[in-house]
Steps between C-alpha positions, in 0.01 A plus 500: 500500500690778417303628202143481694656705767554761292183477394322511790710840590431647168113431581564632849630833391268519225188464730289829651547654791354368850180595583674767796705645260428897444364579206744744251392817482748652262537351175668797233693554210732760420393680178796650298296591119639394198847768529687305740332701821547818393099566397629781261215507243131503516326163459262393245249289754405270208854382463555568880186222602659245189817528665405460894132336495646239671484684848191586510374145355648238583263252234204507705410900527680571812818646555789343522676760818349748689735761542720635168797758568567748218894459517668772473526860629792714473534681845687830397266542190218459771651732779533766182153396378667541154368432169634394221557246177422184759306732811192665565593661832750256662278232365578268183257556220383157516414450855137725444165454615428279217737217584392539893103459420576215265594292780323681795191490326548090500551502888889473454690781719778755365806609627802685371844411575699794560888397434668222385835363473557718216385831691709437767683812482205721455363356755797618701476837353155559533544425902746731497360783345123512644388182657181661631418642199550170315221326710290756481489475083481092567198561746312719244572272209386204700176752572445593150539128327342319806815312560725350740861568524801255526865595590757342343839680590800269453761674657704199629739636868462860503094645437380823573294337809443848638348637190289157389361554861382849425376383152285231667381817807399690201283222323322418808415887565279445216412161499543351865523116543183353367404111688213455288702523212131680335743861369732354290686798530607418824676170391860579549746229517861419483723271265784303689718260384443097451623461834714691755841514361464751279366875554555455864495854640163533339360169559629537897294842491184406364461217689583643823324832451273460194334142480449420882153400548445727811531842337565412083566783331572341155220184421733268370795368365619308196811258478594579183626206235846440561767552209367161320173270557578245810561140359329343760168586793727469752747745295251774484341422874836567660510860363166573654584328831803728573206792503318268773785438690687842498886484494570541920916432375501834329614836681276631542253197447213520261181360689258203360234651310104394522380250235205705454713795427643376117463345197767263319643574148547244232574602114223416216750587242852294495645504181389453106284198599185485750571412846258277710385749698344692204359210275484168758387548886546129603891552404553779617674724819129637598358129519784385663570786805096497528492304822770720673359833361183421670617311787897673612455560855557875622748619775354830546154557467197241539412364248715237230490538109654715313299783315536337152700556154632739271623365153785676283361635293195518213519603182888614365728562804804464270645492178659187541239296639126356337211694542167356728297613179304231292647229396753551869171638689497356880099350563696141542704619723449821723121425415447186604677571823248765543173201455748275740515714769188657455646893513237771588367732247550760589719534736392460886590691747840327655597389816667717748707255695 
């Protein structure tokens, strides 16, 4: 009795989606090159396509995402535009137009990440020196590549909030806040932590002030991965549910943030072996938190679902951890997620609320 129990819960959570669920809009990878995310060197696009095929085809000619982010850029080499060994004017060699038409020519959109754990403190510096300045050079980068821009500034208790707000004033004097989604350029969005305990002064601002979905001034969010994959759905789902519910015990209180408003993070790339959610969908973390992706119901906002994934992260993130490149390459798993849930290409224009 036992045993077909389990069974019929393993079929359960294995099964689609209701028919009312909302359909994910989001479904991304973050893209760090084959230097461990520093995209110092120009890429030969033969080896670049035998290396990362798998995200634009997934076995069957379609991708397998619709949204790559370029990760990363230092912010003080941007604010100083400067260029040298690894830059090109505050940009790394390897993030160039070649690399952004491979995929946007396929229907898959671009961003670059500006930040990083690792660029915390230039981050910090850069804010402090000219924050204007600094989203002025992101705006015209994002111009010139015909990209979208992602902040990712990990400054635990005490950010710059004053000068992150001035960076995000500046971007939108050049590229205000786009519903259609149709100038990439205007795609600017924010990376927050798995769930609410951790970058809380940020995460408290940009959902109050940033992410509402009255006046949004940022398009979305992204829960991060947390330090190590979840073990279990539920593990990962209760990350993203602090960002639905808010955190009303805190002083001040961080509100609940719309469903529509971010994307959850789980990692591609675990160890030296593949990991389910790169080589085997039906096993995996994005089969398994499917239903509530699609289905979580909102506190804020009107409408339930959250606005998809984000997987950590293609090609070489690390030094000490396997490579999605063939044999490791991800159509079993981040692809056929993409067939399962039937993920737009490109992109559609998301929902507002």
């Amino acid at each position: 009795m036992l045993r077909k129990l389990v069974l019929l819960l393993t079929l359960a959570a294995a099964l689609p989606a209701s028919a009312s669920a909302t359909p994910i809009s989001v479904y991304g990878a973050w893209l760090c090159g084959n230097d461990a995310c520093t995209w110092a060197s120009v890429r030969d696009m033969a080896d670049f396509h035998a290396k990362n095929r798998w995200l634009v085809d997934r076995g069957d000619g379609v991708p397998s995402v619709n949204l790559v982010v370029l990760s990363f850029v230092q912010p003080l080499k941007l604010l100083n535009r400067t260029t040298d060994a690894q830059t090109v004017n505050g940009v790394p060699r390897g993030m160039d137009a070649n690399v952004v038409n491979y995929f946007k020519s396929r229907g898959v959109r671009v961003m670059l990440s500006i930040g990083g754990i690792t660029y915390t403190d230039a981050w910090n510096q850069a804010l402090a020196a000219n924050p204007t300045q600094l989203g002025l050079n992101a705006a015209a980068v994002a111009s010139n590549l015909g990209v979208g821009i992602e902040i990712d500034y990990e400054e635990n208790m005490s950010p710059n909030l004053s000068g992150l707000q001035a960076f995000i004033d500046a971007y939108r004097s050049q590229h205000p806040y786009d519903a259609t989604g149709a100038n990439h350029a205007a795609r600017l969005t924010i990376d927050l932590a798995a769930g609410d305990r951790w970058l809380i002064p940020l995460t408290r601002k940009a959902t109050a002030d940033w992410l509402n979905t009255t006046t949004p001034v940022l398009d979305y969010a992204n829960a991060m991965v947390p330090s190590r994959q979840p073990n279990t759905a539920a593990d990962a789902q209760a990350n993203w549910q602090e960002h639905i519910d808010g955190k009303t015990q805190y002083s001040p209180p961080i509100p609940p943030l719309a469903a529509a408003k971010f994307t959850g993070g789980l990692y591609i790339v675990t160890g030296q072996s593949p990991c389910a959610e790169c080589t085997n969908f039906g096993a995996s973390l994005i089969n398994s938190t499917g239903n509530y992706v699609q289905n979580v119901q909102t506190r804020v906002g009107t409408t339930n679902g959250m606005l998809g994934y984000m997987f950590w992260a293609a090609e070489c993130p690390s030094t000490r951890r396997i490579c999605t490149t063939p044999p490791n390459s991800c159509e079993g798993g981040v692809g056929a997620g993409a067939r399962a849930f039937n993920i737009p290409v490109p992109m559609q224009a998301l929902r507002q609320n």
